[in-house]
Amino acid sequence: MLDKILQPSIRDERNEAYEAVLQRLQALNLAVLDIYDIDNVDSSALFDLADQFNVLGLRGWNLAETEAQRRDLIKEAIQLHQTAGTPYAIKRAMTLVGYPNATIRENPGTFYDGEWVYDGTRTYNGAQLGEFEVTLDPIESRVSGPLITLIVALINEWKNARSKLFDLRIGNISLFSNLLQYDNLWFYNGLQEYDGERNL
């Protein structure tokens, strides 16, 4: 507590009230105001911090399952925004929300494999400029239909505007073709089922 600071010669009711206020202020725990100490801030502040640092929703918050992942995402938000549009930002954001060791292959070649149609949208030799594929670590990564949707959204949030996600893979398996996912032909309207022969 603050020692008495008023000299006896000026001690009166008004000054003693002022001294009492100073003593109460000194007793306050000001650590709660240190909201940017992300490791120690109360968990109730994390959502607002994620909003402030623009990592809510599809930018990572929806995939972060633990409080530790959410804290890490907030701590690295500034660096993610500085590197947005690069493969590093995609891989780092994925690592922060529980998908480490993802690899990115830019401009993958597309060769005729019996699944592509001859409609002029693809070249069957050479690279497709501006396209990339992401391969998840098959040991460290959990996948399901809803998780794949969130992973694709996360990638699209951190990639550059001109690039297009060509394929999402786990090991040697294409999740786009095996889960019949994200090819602009499938809709969540109940007409197609994601549990046919091609599902994992």
PDB file of C-alpha atoms in Angstrom:
ATOM      1  CA  MET A   1       0.000   0.000   0.000  1.00  0.00           C
ATOM      2  CA  LEU A   2       0.986   3.564  -0.573  1.00  0.00           C
ATOM      3  CA  ASP A   3       2.335   5.196   2.552  1.00  0.00           C
ATOM      4  CA  LYS A   4       0.677   8.327   3.743  1.00  0.00           C
ATOM      5  CA  ILE A   5       1.981  11.065   1.491  1.00  0.00           C
ATOM      6  CA  LEU A   6       0.232  14.073   2.974  1.00  0.00           C
ATOM      7  CA  GLN A   7       2.086  16.114   5.491  1.00  0.00           C
ATOM      8  CA  PRO A   8       0.199  16.585   8.727  1.00  0.00           C
ATOM      9  CA  SER A   9       0.122  20.321   8.138  1.00  0.00           C
ATOM     10  CA  ILE A  10      -2.084  19.983   5.002  1.00  0.00           C
ATOM     11  CA  ARG A  11      -4.148  17.033   6.067  1.00  0.00           C
ATOM     12  CA  ASP A  12      -7.832  17.793   5.702  1.00  0.00           C
ATOM     13  CA  GLU A  13     -10.934  15.889   4.591  1.00  0.00           C
ATOM     14  CA  ARG A  14     -10.502  16.693   0.869  1.00  0.00           C
ATOM     15  CA  ASN A  15      -6.806  15.764   0.724  1.00  0.00           C
ATOM     16  CA  GLU A  16      -7.347  12.585   2.698  1.00  0.00           C
ATOM     17  CA  ALA A  17     -10.032  11.534   0.173  1.00  0.00           C
ATOM     18  CA  TYR A  18      -7.500  12.178  -2.624  1.00  0.00           C
ATOM     19  CA  GLU A  19      -4.933  10.065  -0.804  1.00  0.00           C
ATOM     20  CA  ALA A  20      -7.461   7.230  -0.389  1.00  0.00           C
ATOM     21  CA  VAL A  21      -8.113   7.240  -4.159  1.00  0.00           C
ATOM     22  CA  LEU A  22      -4.372   7.035  -4.858  1.00  0.00           C
ATOM     23  CA  GLN A  23      -4.060   4.067  -2.514  1.00  0.00           C
ATOM     24  CA  ARG A  24      -6.951   2.262  -4.258  1.00  0.00           C
ATOM     25  CA  LEU A  25      -5.415   2.914  -7.690  1.00  0.00           C
ATOM     26  CA  GLN A  26      -2.096   1.503  -6.573  1.00  0.00           C
ATOM     27  CA  ALA A  27      -3.821  -1.681  -5.410  1.00  0.00           C
ATOM     28  CA  LEU A  28      -5.381  -2.338  -8.832  1.00  0.00           C
ATOM     29  CA  ASN A  29      -3.995  -5.249 -10.857  1.00  0.00           C
ATOM     30  CA  LEU A  30      -2.943  -3.586 -14.094  1.00  0.00           C
ATOM     31  CA  ALA A  31      -1.831  -6.861 -15.665  1.00  0.00           C
ATOM     32  CA  VAL A  32      -5.326  -7.221 -17.164  1.00  0.00           C
ATOM     33  CA  LEU A  33      -4.557  -4.217 -19.366  1.00  0.00           C
ATOM     34  CA  ASP A  34      -1.641  -6.029 -20.993  1.00  0.00           C
ATOM     35  CA  ILE A  35      -3.834  -7.572 -23.672  1.00  0.00           C
ATOM     36  CA  TYR A  36      -1.004  -7.953 -26.168  1.00  0.00           C
ATOM     37  CA  ASP A  37       0.781 -10.484 -23.975  1.00  0.00           C
ATOM     38  CA  ILE A  38      -0.892 -13.176 -26.063  1.00  0.00           C
ATOM     39  CA  ASP A  39       0.541 -16.066 -24.043  1.00  0.00           C
ATOM     40  CA  ASN A  40      -0.982 -14.794 -20.801  1.00  0.00           C
ATOM     41  CA  VAL A  41      -4.037 -12.774 -21.803  1.00  0.00           C
ATOM     42  CA  ASP A  42      -7.353 -14.157 -20.592  1.00  0.00           C
ATOM     43  CA  SER A  43      -8.885 -16.557 -23.103  1.00  0.00           C
ATOM     44  CA  SER A  44     -12.037 -14.427 -23.279  1.00  0.00           C
ATOM     45  CA  ALA A  45     -10.023 -11.772 -25.162  1.00  0.00           C
ATOM     46  CA  LEU A  46      -8.758 -14.111 -27.891  1.00  0.00           C
ATOM     47  CA  PHE A  47     -11.745 -13.735 -30.222  1.00  0.00           C
ATOM     48  CA  ASP A  48     -11.501  -9.950 -30.176  1.00  0.00           C
ATOM     49  CA  LEU A  49      -7.745 -10.077 -30.701  1.00  0.00           C
ATOM     50  CA  ALA A  50      -8.212 -12.427 -33.650  1.00  0.00           C
ATOM     51  CA  ASP A  51     -10.716  -9.963 -35.066  1.00  0.00           C
ATOM     52  CA  GLN A  52      -8.309  -7.080 -34.541  1.00  0.00           C
ATOM     53  CA  PHE A  53      -5.444  -8.951 -36.231  1.00  0.00           C
ATOM     54  CA  ASN A  54      -7.726 -10.183 -39.059  1.00  0.00           C
ATOM     55  CA  VAL A  55      -7.343 -13.927 -38.574  1.00  0.00           C
ATOM     56  CA  LEU A  56     -10.965 -14.732 -37.777  1.00  0.00           C
ATOM     57  CA  GLY A  57     -13.109 -17.080 -39.827  1.00  0.00           C
ATOM     58  CA  LEU A  58     -11.543 -18.635 -42.887  1.00  0.00           C
ATOM     59  CA  ARG A  59      -8.162 -17.009 -42.213  1.00  0.00           C
ATOM     60  CA  GLY A  60      -7.477 -19.684 -39.616  1.00  0.00           C
ATOM     61  CA  TRP A  61      -9.759 -19.246 -36.618  1.00  0.00           C
ATOM     62  CA  ASN A  62     -12.318 -21.790 -37.889  1.00  0.00           C
ATOM     63  CA  LEU A  63      -9.638 -24.489 -38.258  1.00  0.00           C
ATOM     64  CA  ALA A  64      -7.824 -23.746 -34.991  1.00  0.00           C
ATOM     65  CA  GLU A  65      -9.226 -26.321 -32.584  1.00  0.00           C
ATOM     66  CA  THR A  66      -7.240 -25.565 -29.441  1.00  0.00           C
ATOM     67  CA  GLU A  67      -6.615 -22.443 -27.436  1.00  0.00           C
ATOM     68  CA  ALA A  68      -2.877 -22.872 -28.037  1.00  0.00           C
ATOM     69  CA  GLN A  69      -3.423 -22.888 -31.814  1.00  0.00           C
ATOM     70  CA  ARG A  70      -5.545 -19.754 -31.565  1.00  0.00           C
ATOM     71  CA  ARG A  71      -2.918 -17.978 -29.491  1.00  0.00           C
ATOM     72  CA  ASP A  72      -0.202 -18.974 -31.985  1.00  0.00           C
ATOM     73  CA  LEU A  73      -2.323 -17.754 -34.885  1.00  0.00           C
ATOM     74  CA  ILE A  74      -2.796 -14.360 -33.240  1.00  0.00           C
ATOM     75  CA  LYS A  75       0.894 -14.096 -32.330  1.00  0.00           C
ATOM     76  CA  GLU A  76       1.946 -14.673 -35.927  1.00  0.00           C
ATOM     77  CA  ALA A  77      -0.859 -12.690 -37.583  1.00  0.00           C
ATOM     78  CA  ILE A  78       1.334  -9.703 -38.438  1.00  0.00           C
ATOM     79  CA  GLN A  79       3.942 -11.889 -40.118  1.00  0.00           C
ATOM     80  CA  LEU A  80       1.230 -13.769 -42.006  1.00  0.00           C
ATOM     81  CA  HIS A  81      -0.182 -10.507 -43.350  1.00  0.00           C
ATOM     82  CA  GLN A  82       3.297  -9.324 -44.346  1.00  0.00           C
ATOM     83  CA  THR A  83       3.857 -12.505 -46.355  1.00  0.00           C
ATOM     84  CA  ALA A  84       0.284 -12.969 -47.644  1.00  0.00           C
ATOM     85  CA  GLY A  85       0.170 -14.187 -51.220  1.00  0.00           C
ATOM     86  CA  THR A  86       3.262 -16.376 -50.875  1.00  0.00           C
ATOM     87  CA  PRO A  87       3.652 -20.127 -50.436  1.00  0.00           C
ATOM     88  CA  TYR A  88       5.237 -19.381 -47.059  1.00  0.00           C
ATOM     89  CA  ALA A  89       2.051 -17.722 -45.787  1.00  0.00           C
ATOM     90  CA  ILE A  90      -0.068 -20.682 -46.878  1.00  0.00           C
ATOM     91  CA  LYS A  91       2.233 -23.257 -45.293  1.00  0.00           C
ATOM     92  CA  ARG A  92       2.686 -21.248 -42.100  1.00  0.00           C
ATOM     93  CA  ALA A  93      -1.048 -20.645 -41.639  1.00  0.00           C
ATOM     94  CA  MET A  94      -1.685 -24.350 -42.154  1.00  0.00           C
ATOM     95  CA  THR A  95       0.997 -25.274 -39.631  1.00  0.00           C
ATOM     96  CA  LEU A  96      -0.470 -22.917 -37.039  1.00  0.00           C
ATOM     97  CA  VAL A  97      -3.893 -24.589 -37.233  1.00  0.00           C
ATOM     98  CA  GLY A  98      -2.648 -28.167 -37.090  1.00  0.00           C
ATOM     99  CA  TYR A  99      -1.542 -29.081 -40.624  1.00  0.00           C
ATOM    100  CA  PRO A 100       2.266 -29.099 -40.485  1.00  0.00           C
ATOM    101  CA  ASN A 101       4.634 -30.276 -43.221  1.00  0.00           C
ATOM    102  CA  ALA A 102       2.329 -29.332 -46.105  1.00  0.00           C
ATOM    103  CA  THR A 103       4.126 -28.948 -49.414  1.00  0.00           C
ATOM    104  CA  ILE A 104       3.220 -26.734 -52.331  1.00  0.00           C
ATOM    105  CA  ARG A 105       3.984 -27.517 -55.946  1.00  0.00           C
ATOM    106  CA  GLU A 106       3.541 -24.559 -58.232  1.00  0.00           C
ATOM    107  CA  ASN A 107       2.583 -24.841 -61.903  1.00  0.00           C
ATOM    108  CA  PRO A 108       2.052 -28.610 -61.903  1.00  0.00           C
ATOM    109  CA  GLY A 109       1.955 -30.262 -65.292  1.00  0.00           C
ATOM    110  CA  THR A 110      -1.356 -31.766 -66.363  1.00  0.00           C
ATOM    111  CA  PHE A 111      -1.176 -34.839 -68.503  1.00  0.00           C
ATOM    112  CA  TYR A 112      -4.032 -36.753 -70.030  1.00  0.00           C
ATOM    113  CA  ASP A 113      -5.103 -39.381 -67.489  1.00  0.00           C
ATOM    114  CA  GLY A 114      -8.508 -40.317 -68.832  1.00  0.00           C
ATOM    115  CA  GLU A 115     -10.378 -37.935 -66.531  1.00  0.00           C
ATOM    116  CA  TRP A 116      -9.854 -34.643 -68.362  1.00  0.00           C
ATOM    117  CA  VAL A 117     -12.182 -33.658 -71.156  1.00  0.00           C
ATOM    118  CA  TYR A 118     -11.045 -32.121 -74.435  1.00  0.00           C
ATOM    119  CA  ASP A 119     -12.888 -28.852 -74.024  1.00  0.00           C
ATOM    120  CA  GLY A 120      -9.984 -26.441 -74.458  1.00  0.00           C
ATOM    121  CA  THR A 121      -9.723 -25.504 -70.796  1.00  0.00           C
ATOM    122  CA  ARG A 122      -6.602 -27.600 -70.167  1.00  0.00           C
ATOM    123  CA  THR A 123      -3.330 -28.178 -71.898  1.00  0.00           C
ATOM    124  CA  TYR A 124      -2.282 -31.795 -71.576  1.00  0.00           C
ATOM    125  CA  ASN A 125       1.431 -31.074 -71.513  1.00  0.00           C
ATOM    126  CA  GLY A 126       3.534 -28.618 -69.634  1.00  0.00           C
ATOM    127  CA  ALA A 127       2.681 -26.502 -66.660  1.00  0.00           C
ATOM    128  CA  GLN A 128      -0.500 -24.633 -65.991  1.00  0.00           C
ATOM    129  CA  LEU A 129       0.763 -21.201 -65.028  1.00  0.00           C
ATOM    130  CA  GLY A 130      -0.769 -19.749 -61.923  1.00  0.00           C
ATOM    131  CA  GLU A 131      -1.964 -23.087 -60.593  1.00  0.00           C
ATOM    132  CA  PHE A 132      -0.618 -24.958 -57.619  1.00  0.00           C
ATOM    133  CA  GLU A 133      -1.322 -28.048 -55.589  1.00  0.00           C
ATOM    134  CA  VAL A 134      -0.988 -28.532 -51.870  1.00  0.00           C
ATOM    135  CA  THR A 135      -0.050 -31.893 -50.397  1.00  0.00           C
ATOM    136  CA  LEU A 136      -0.853 -32.555 -46.753  1.00  0.00           C
ATOM    137  CA  ASP A 137       1.269 -34.717 -44.504  1.00  0.00           C
ATOM    138  CA  PRO A 138      -0.568 -38.078 -44.418  1.00  0.00           C
ATOM    139  CA  ILE A 139       0.529 -38.796 -40.834  1.00  0.00           C
ATOM    140  CA  GLU A 140      -0.069 -35.401 -39.218  1.00  0.00           C
ATOM    141  CA  SER A 141      -3.231 -34.342 -41.067  1.00  0.00           C
ATOM    142  CA  ARG A 142      -6.845 -35.121 -40.285  1.00  0.00           C
ATOM    143  CA  VAL A 143      -9.288 -34.832 -43.176  1.00  0.00           C
ATOM    144  CA  SER A 144     -13.026 -35.044 -43.637  1.00  0.00           C
ATOM    145  CA  GLY A 145     -15.478 -33.352 -45.979  1.00  0.00           C
ATOM    146  CA  PRO A 146     -16.051 -30.311 -43.714  1.00  0.00           C
ATOM    147  CA  LEU A 147     -12.348 -30.041 -42.824  1.00  0.00           C
ATOM    148  CA  ILE A 148     -11.338 -30.124 -46.489  1.00  0.00           C
ATOM    149  CA  THR A 149     -13.752 -27.279 -47.186  1.00  0.00           C
ATOM    150  CA  LEU A 150     -12.108 -25.243 -44.398  1.00  0.00           C
ATOM    151  CA  ILE A 151      -8.583 -26.132 -45.560  1.00  0.00           C
ATOM    152  CA  VAL A 152      -9.378 -25.031 -49.112  1.00  0.00           C
ATOM    153  CA  ALA A 153     -10.870 -21.798 -47.767  1.00  0.00           C
ATOM    154  CA  LEU A 154      -7.770 -21.165 -45.634  1.00  0.00           C
ATOM    155  CA  ILE A 155      -5.503 -21.696 -48.644  1.00  0.00           C
ATOM    156  CA  ASN A 156      -7.621 -19.360 -50.753  1.00  0.00           C
ATOM    157  CA  GLU A 157      -7.437 -16.677 -48.053  1.00  0.00           C
ATOM    158  CA  TRP A 158      -3.613 -16.666 -47.953  1.00  0.00           C
ATOM    159  CA  LYS A 159      -2.767 -17.336 -51.622  1.00  0.00           C
ATOM    160  CA  ASN A 160      -2.239 -14.541 -54.112  1.00  0.00           C
ATOM    161  CA  ALA A 161      -5.195 -13.384 -56.178  1.00  0.00           C
ATOM    162  CA  ARG A 162      -3.897 -14.597 -59.551  1.00  0.00           C
ATOM    163  CA  SER A 163      -3.219 -18.198 -58.492  1.00  0.00           C
ATOM    164  CA  LYS A 164      -5.679 -21.057 -58.403  1.00  0.00           C
ATOM    165  CA  LEU A 165      -5.625 -24.112 -56.191  1.00  0.00           C
ATOM    166  CA  PHE A 166      -5.443 -26.969 -58.687  1.00  0.00           C
ATOM    167  CA  ASP A 167      -5.509 -29.901 -56.272  1.00  0.00           C
ATOM    168  CA  LEU A 168      -5.412 -30.733 -52.579  1.00  0.00           C
ATOM    169  CA  ARG A 169      -3.716 -34.000 -51.822  1.00  0.00           C
ATOM    170  CA  ILE A 170      -2.905 -36.111 -48.811  1.00  0.00           C
ATOM    171  CA  GLY A 171       0.118 -38.194 -49.642  1.00  0.00           C
ATOM    172  CA  ASN A 172      -0.529 -39.600 -53.132  1.00  0.00           C
ATOM    173  CA  ILE A 173      -4.314 -39.265 -52.946  1.00  0.00           C
ATOM    174  CA  SER A 174      -6.145 -36.380 -54.578  1.00  0.00           C
ATOM    175  CA  LEU A 175      -8.821 -35.155 -52.211  1.00  0.00           C
ATOM    176  CA  PHE A 176     -10.543 -33.169 -54.947  1.00  0.00           C
ATOM    177  CA  SER A 177     -11.186 -36.181 -57.154  1.00  0.00           C
ATOM    178  CA  ASN A 178     -11.650 -38.774 -54.411  1.00  0.00           C
ATOM    179  CA  LEU A 179     -14.062 -36.701 -52.381  1.00  0.00           C
ATOM    180  CA  LEU A 180     -15.654 -35.196 -55.479  1.00  0.00           C
ATOM    181  CA  GLN A 181     -14.967 -31.842 -54.001  1.00  0.00           C
ATOM    182  CA  TYR A 182     -14.545 -28.254 -55.217  1.00  0.00           C
ATOM    183  CA  ASP A 183     -14.684 -28.674 -58.969  1.00  0.00           C
ATOM    184  CA  ASN A 184     -17.461 -26.117 -59.567  1.00  0.00           C
ATOM    185  CA  LEU A 185     -19.767 -28.933 -60.692  1.00  0.00           C
ATOM    186  CA  TRP A 186     -20.799 -30.211 -57.288  1.00  0.00           C
ATOM    187  CA  PHE A 187     -23.196 -28.382 -55.035  1.00  0.00           C
ATOM    188  CA  TYR A 188     -24.363 -28.978 -51.492  1.00  0.00           C
ATOM    189  CA  ASN A 189     -27.982 -29.326 -52.585  1.00  0.00           C
ATOM    190  CA  GLY A 190     -28.553 -32.997 -51.856  1.00  0.00           C
ATOM    191  CA  LEU A 191     -28.435 -34.075 -55.516  1.00  0.00           C
ATOM    192  CA  GLN A 192     -24.914 -35.463 -55.277  1.00  0.00           C
ATOM    193  CA  GLU A 193     -23.584 -37.724 -52.577  1.00  0.00           C
ATOM    194  CA  TYR A 194     -19.994 -37.692 -51.378  1.00  0.00           C
ATOM    195  CA  ASP A 195     -20.066 -41.329 -50.252  1.00  0.00           C
ATOM    196  CA  GLY A 196     -19.768 -43.178 -53.544  1.00  0.00           C
ATOM    197  CA  GLU A 197     -16.973 -45.393 -54.839  1.00  0.00           C
ATOM    198  CA  ARG A 198     -14.513 -42.559 -55.195  1.00  0.00           C
ATOM    199  CA  ASN A 199     -14.686 -41.507 -51.581  1.00  0.00           C
ATOM    200  CA  LEU A 200     -11.775 -42.288 -49.280  1.00  0.00           C
TER     201      LEU A 200
END
